[in-house]
Amino acid sequence: MFKFLKYSLYLISFLFIGYALFTYWDYYILPLELRPRHAEYRFLKPGGLFGHGVGIIGSAMMILLLFYSLRKRTNIFGKIGAISRWLDIHIFFGTVGPLLIILHSTFKLNGIVSVSFWSMVLVALSGFVGRYLYVQIPRTIRGQELSMDDVKKASDVIGQKLQAIYDISIDEINQLEKAISGSVRGSLFAIFFADITRFFKSRSIQRQLQRRRNIPKNKSKQFVELLTEKALYDRRIMIWAKVHKLFHYWHVFHKPFAIIMYVIMLIHTGVSIWLGYTWIF
């Protein structure tokens, strides 16, 4: 249910943003001096009904995404919801919020607000990197980080299951695992590339099992799924220290730009309210 709701919200948001860009693109590409002559200027300008509205919603999303940090680091929300779901909401707000603020800016930036805008862009883009690093650290369903011993045990259990069900030696399992996961000694980009190509490697191994071992399609699919799960566990063991180190550096990069963004956003919002730009309120 949660996953359906999440993807529905993404779909609705992207359709709305896409519709706005398609419908009003002729306004967004106009030079600043010509925009007042556009028929929808009063509606689309940053202080207009639409422009101001998407700015307020986008800013609200950028504030609401901070609740993830509160849930993660404090007991304010108790144990309501799994950390992973809070992270999904955090990412949704961090993806859609900046896009709405871009519509609010009408693609024209001046002065100190441009610093906040580009800080926001860097925060949003680095957020995707952070998400990728986050999933490289094995966790429970509720988002709690597993220990190295827990990960090793999980990998061993899968290895034993593969041996018992498919009558295959551990050496063969290791060879197939290496083929499906690639090298883990390279850079983060190499690991990311291996993730992209894993689907095609999995299909190839599945066909080999069907052809060479006469394993039915449904069982070969199950074998590859278990093998992939084991390969991911073993890879996470190998890159354990590297990922934690990168995650630390990511926080060092991510946080300062987030602080700059929020400080300037609060100044911008305060000045707008002081000047009387309060939307429809």
Tab-separated table of C-alpha atoms in Angstrom, residues 17-261:
chain	number	residue	atom	x	y	z
A	17	ILE	CA	5.292	19.654	-13.379
A	18	GLY	CA	5.440	18.323	-16.941
A	19	TYR	CA	2.058	19.871	-17.735
A	20	ALA	CA	3.174	23.242	-16.346
A	21	LEU	CA	6.378	23.192	-18.394
A	22	PHE	CA	4.585	22.132	-21.572
A	23	THR	CA	1.760	24.666	-21.178
A	24	TYR	CA	3.777	27.696	-20.090
A	25	TRP	CA	7.140	27.069	-21.736
A	26	ASP	CA	6.649	30.081	-24.009
A	27	TYR	CA	6.625	32.261	-20.875
A	28	TYR	CA	9.620	30.627	-19.210
A	29	ILE	CA	11.886	31.188	-22.237
A	30	LEU	CA	11.043	34.893	-22.564
A	31	PRO	CA	13.651	37.490	-21.505
A	32	LEU	CA	12.760	39.257	-18.240
A	33	GLU	CA	11.949	42.557	-19.944
A	34	LEU	CA	9.351	40.921	-22.221
A	35	ARG	CA	7.566	38.841	-19.602
A	36	PRO	CA	5.164	41.576	-18.384
A	37	ARG	CA	3.636	41.539	-21.887
A	38	HIS	CA	2.770	37.837	-21.666
A	39	ALA	CA	-0.931	37.079	-21.165
A	40	GLU	CA	-0.220	34.829	-18.139
A	41	TYR	CA	2.402	37.063	-16.527
A	42	ARG	CA	0.366	37.940	-13.424
A	43	PHE	CA	-0.462	34.256	-12.925
A	44	LEU	CA	3.018	32.784	-13.505
A	45	LYS	CA	5.395	35.391	-12.049
A	46	PRO	CA	7.095	34.434	-8.735
A	47	GLY	CA	4.570	36.594	-6.861
A	48	GLY	CA	1.584	35.406	-8.914
A	49	LEU	CA	-1.101	32.918	-7.970
A	50	PHE	CA	0.628	29.941	-9.619
A	51	GLY	CA	4.251	31.021	-9.206
A	52	HIS	CA	3.853	31.929	-5.550
A	53	GLY	CA	1.735	28.838	-4.867
A	54	VAL	CA	4.300	26.345	-6.166
A	55	GLY	CA	6.986	28.263	-4.275
A	56	ILE	CA	5.093	27.872	-1.006
A	57	ILE	CA	4.411	24.169	-1.599
A	58	GLY	CA	8.020	23.530	-2.651
A	59	SER	CA	9.381	25.378	0.393
A	60	ALA	CA	7.003	23.473	2.671
A	61	MET	CA	8.324	20.210	1.230
A	62	MET	CA	11.911	21.316	1.866
A	63	ILE	CA	10.997	21.957	5.506
A	64	LEU	CA	8.936	18.786	5.943
A	65	LEU	CA	11.788	16.597	4.724
A	66	LEU	CA	13.684	17.611	7.881
A	67	PHE	CA	11.276	15.462	9.891
A	68	TYR	CA	13.269	12.447	8.670
A	69	SER	CA	16.309	13.692	10.606
A	70	LEU	CA	14.154	14.255	13.696
A	71	ARG	CA	12.758	10.717	13.442
A	72	LYS	CA	16.234	9.283	12.941
A	73	ARG	CA	18.122	11.193	15.642
A	74	THR	CA	15.522	11.947	18.334
A	75	ASN	CA	12.604	10.314	20.126
A	76	ILE	CA	10.102	13.061	19.252
A	77	PHE	CA	8.133	10.706	16.992
A	78	GLY	CA	8.851	7.616	19.060
A	79	LYS	CA	9.047	4.576	16.793
A	80	ILE	CA	6.289	5.598	14.399
A	81	GLY	CA	6.967	4.012	11.009
A	82	ALA	CA	10.114	2.310	9.736
A	83	ILE	CA	13.166	4.517	9.109
A	84	SER	CA	13.210	3.290	5.507
A	85	ARG	CA	9.709	4.702	4.913
A	86	TRP	CA	10.644	8.019	6.467
A	87	LEU	CA	13.620	8.059	4.113
A	88	ASP	CA	11.337	7.404	1.130
A	89	ILE	CA	9.203	10.403	2.155
A	90	HIS	CA	12.372	12.466	2.678
A	91	ILE	CA	13.549	11.627	-0.847
A	92	PHE	CA	10.126	12.393	-2.339
A	93	PHE	CA	10.066	15.864	-0.766
A	94	GLY	CA	13.734	16.368	-1.700
A	95	THR	CA	12.997	15.506	-5.333
A	96	VAL	CA	9.665	17.248	-5.960
A	97	GLY	CA	10.257	20.268	-3.688
A	98	PRO	CA	13.223	21.634	-5.700
A	99	LEU	CA	11.344	21.105	-8.982
A	100	LEU	CA	8.422	23.188	-7.697
A	101	ILE	CA	10.833	25.885	-6.525
A	102	ILE	CA	12.350	25.941	-10.022
A	103	LEU	CA	8.851	26.684	-11.369
A	104	HIS	CA	8.507	29.397	-8.707
A	105	SER	CA	11.792	30.970	-9.852
A	106	THR	CA	10.550	30.920	-13.492
A	107	PHE	CA	14.124	29.906	-14.427
A	108	LYS	CA	15.452	33.383	-13.604
A	109	LEU	CA	17.715	33.912	-10.602
A	110	ASN	CA	19.221	37.087	-9.218
A	111	GLY	CA	21.213	38.119	-6.175
A	112	ILE	CA	21.550	36.087	-3.006
A	113	VAL	CA	18.556	33.897	-3.914
A	114	SER	CA	20.675	32.319	-6.657
A	115	VAL	CA	23.103	31.103	-3.964
A	116	SER	CA	20.226	29.373	-2.170
A	117	PHE	CA	18.953	27.933	-5.445
A	118	TRP	CA	22.258	26.379	-6.495
A	119	SER	CA	22.820	25.144	-2.950
A	120	MET	CA	19.417	23.463	-3.232
A	121	VAL	CA	20.402	21.871	-6.552
A	122	LEU	CA	23.640	20.532	-5.051
A	123	VAL	CA	21.777	19.234	-1.999
A	124	ALA	CA	19.189	17.488	-4.198
A	125	LEU	CA	21.773	15.923	-6.523
A	126	SER	CA	24.027	14.838	-3.674
A	127	GLY	CA	20.931	13.366	-2.033
A	128	PHE	CA	20.712	10.765	-4.794
A	129	VAL	CA	24.343	9.828	-4.137
A	130	GLY	CA	23.561	9.609	-0.429
A	131	ARG	CA	20.606	7.341	-1.114
A	132	TYR	CA	22.804	5.019	-3.176
A	133	LEU	CA	25.423	4.868	-0.421
A	134	TYR	CA	22.684	4.286	2.152
A	135	VAL	CA	21.383	1.161	0.409
A	136	GLN	CA	24.920	-0.257	0.253
A	137	ILE	CA	24.812	-0.546	4.052
A	138	PRO	CA	22.740	-3.640	4.952
A	139	ARG	CA	19.799	-2.945	7.243
A	140	THR	CA	16.768	-4.577	8.797
A	141	ILE	CA	13.250	-3.993	7.456
A	142	ARG	CA	12.875	-1.119	9.957
A	143	GLY	CA	16.095	0.488	8.739
A	144	GLN	CA	18.458	-0.495	11.559
A	145	GLU	CA	22.022	-1.151	10.389
A	146	LEU	CA	23.160	-4.785	10.530
A	147	SER	CA	26.490	-5.804	12.026
A	148	MET	CA	29.246	-7.405	9.964
A	149	ASP	CA	28.556	-10.759	11.667
A	150	ASP	CA	24.847	-10.548	10.787
A	151	VAL	CA	25.686	-9.967	7.120
A	152	LYS	CA	28.175	-12.854	7.050
A	153	LYS	CA	25.622	-15.187	8.633
A	154	ALA	CA	22.959	-14.162	6.100
A	155	SER	CA	25.385	-14.838	3.232
A	156	ASP	CA	26.363	-18.245	4.659
A	157	VAL	CA	22.713	-19.261	5.093
A	158	ILE	CA	21.983	-18.484	1.434
A	159	GLY	CA	25.106	-20.383	0.339
A	160	GLN	CA	24.007	-23.455	2.292
A	161	LYS	CA	20.510	-23.197	0.844
A	162	LEU	CA	21.877	-23.080	-2.720
A	163	GLN	CA	24.070	-26.135	-2.074
A	164	ALA	CA	21.223	-28.117	-0.520
A	165	ILE	CA	18.510	-27.306	-3.062
A	166	TYR	CA	20.517	-27.291	-6.298
A	167	ASP	CA	23.312	-29.772	-5.453
A	168	ILE	CA	26.019	-27.309	-6.447
A	169	SER	CA	29.484	-26.930	-4.933
A	170	ILE	CA	30.581	-23.816	-3.088
A	171	ASP	CA	33.311	-23.248	-5.715
A	172	GLU	CA	30.693	-23.142	-8.482
A	173	ILE	CA	28.572	-20.775	-6.402
A	174	ASN	CA	31.569	-18.470	-5.923
A	175	GLN	CA	32.327	-18.491	-9.667
A	176	LEU	CA	28.734	-17.650	-10.575
A	177	GLU	CA	28.606	-15.032	-7.836
A	178	LYS	CA	31.723	-13.348	-9.226
A	179	ALA	CA	30.185	-13.354	-12.697
A	180	ILE	CA	26.983	-11.736	-11.479
A	181	SER	CA	28.487	-9.086	-9.195
A	182	GLY	CA	31.696	-8.136	-10.995
A	183	SER	CA	34.689	-6.625	-9.219
A	184	VAL	CA	34.191	-4.908	-5.878
A	185	ARG	CA	37.705	-3.497	-5.727
A	186	GLY	CA	37.056	-0.603	-8.063
A	187	SER	CA	35.623	2.846	-7.519
A	188	LEU	CA	32.071	3.652	-6.511
A	189	PHE	CA	31.358	4.262	-10.193
A	190	ALA	CA	32.506	0.708	-11.018
A	191	ILE	CA	30.166	-0.658	-8.347
A	192	PHE	CA	27.325	1.485	-9.703
A	193	PHE	CA	28.021	0.220	-13.237
A	194	ALA	CA	27.957	-3.369	-11.936
A	195	ASP	CA	24.510	-2.695	-10.450
A	196	ILE	CA	23.245	-1.465	-13.818
A	197	THR	CA	24.571	-4.488	-15.714
A	198	ARG	CA	23.525	-7.051	-13.074
A	199	PHE	CA	20.120	-7.616	-14.687
A	200	PHE	CA	21.679	-8.695	-17.992
A	201	LYS	CA	24.269	-10.886	-16.242
A	202	SER	CA	21.496	-12.512	-14.214
A	203	ARG	CA	19.549	-13.350	-17.359
A	204	SER	CA	22.668	-14.843	-18.930
A	205	ILE	CA	23.371	-17.056	-15.892
A	206	GLN	CA	19.729	-18.133	-15.792
A	207	ARG	CA	19.918	-19.285	-19.422
A	208	GLN	CA	23.181	-21.150	-18.709
A	209	LEU	CA	21.564	-23.025	-15.832
A	210	GLN	CA	18.612	-24.027	-17.996
A	211	ARG	CA	20.861	-25.181	-20.837
A	212	ARG	CA	23.762	-26.875	-19.009
A	213	ARG	CA	22.066	-28.234	-15.899
A	214	ASN	CA	18.536	-28.718	-17.280
A	215	ILE	CA	17.111	-26.659	-14.428
A	216	PRO	CA	13.505	-25.552	-15.104
A	217	LYS	CA	12.923	-21.874	-15.774
A	218	ASN	CA	11.139	-21.153	-12.487
A	219	LYS	CA	13.859	-22.869	-10.426
A	220	SER	CA	16.685	-21.212	-12.343
A	221	LYS	CA	15.040	-17.861	-11.675
A	222	GLN	CA	14.853	-18.648	-7.952
A	223	PHE	CA	18.510	-19.739	-8.014
A	224	VAL	CA	19.613	-16.459	-9.595
A	225	GLU	CA	17.558	-14.442	-7.105
A	226	LEU	CA	19.237	-16.220	-4.179
A	227	LEU	CA	22.653	-15.935	-5.834
A	228	THR	CA	22.138	-12.199	-6.376
A	229	GLU	CA	21.119	-11.740	-2.745
A	230	LYS	CA	24.248	-13.582	-1.595
A	231	ALA	CA	26.436	-11.596	-4.000
A	232	LEU	CA	25.095	-8.320	-2.608
A	233	TYR	CA	25.742	-9.434	0.963
A	234	ASP	CA	29.305	-10.474	0.107
A	235	ARG	CA	29.940	-7.265	-1.811
A	236	ARG	CA	28.748	-5.193	1.134
A	237	ILE	CA	31.184	-7.053	3.364
A	238	MET	CA	34.027	-6.268	0.953
A	239	ILE	CA	33.189	-2.561	0.622
A	240	TRP	CA	32.064	-2.111	4.246
A	241	ALA	CA	34.851	0.286	5.279
A	242	LYS	CA	34.863	2.118	1.932
A	243	VAL	CA	31.120	2.845	1.973
A	244	HIS	CA	31.115	4.039	5.583
A	245	LYS	CA	34.037	6.344	4.793
A	246	LEU	CA	32.307	7.705	1.676
A	247	PHE	CA	29.083	8.156	3.642
A	248	HIS	CA	30.991	10.286	6.165
A	249	TYR	CA	32.467	12.458	3.396
A	250	TRP	CA	29.014	12.726	1.832
A	251	HIS	CA	27.641	14.196	5.071
A	252	VAL	CA	30.553	16.669	5.164
A	253	PHE	CA	29.613	17.836	1.645
A	254	HIS	CA	25.828	17.669	1.988
A	255	LYS	CA	25.242	19.498	5.269
A	256	PRO	CA	26.938	22.896	4.622
A	257	PHE	CA	24.997	23.439	1.397
A	258	ALA	CA	21.782	22.435	3.160
A	259	ILE	CA	22.434	24.999	5.910
A	260	ILE	CA	23.166	27.747	3.356
A	261	MET	CA	19.998	26.844	1.456
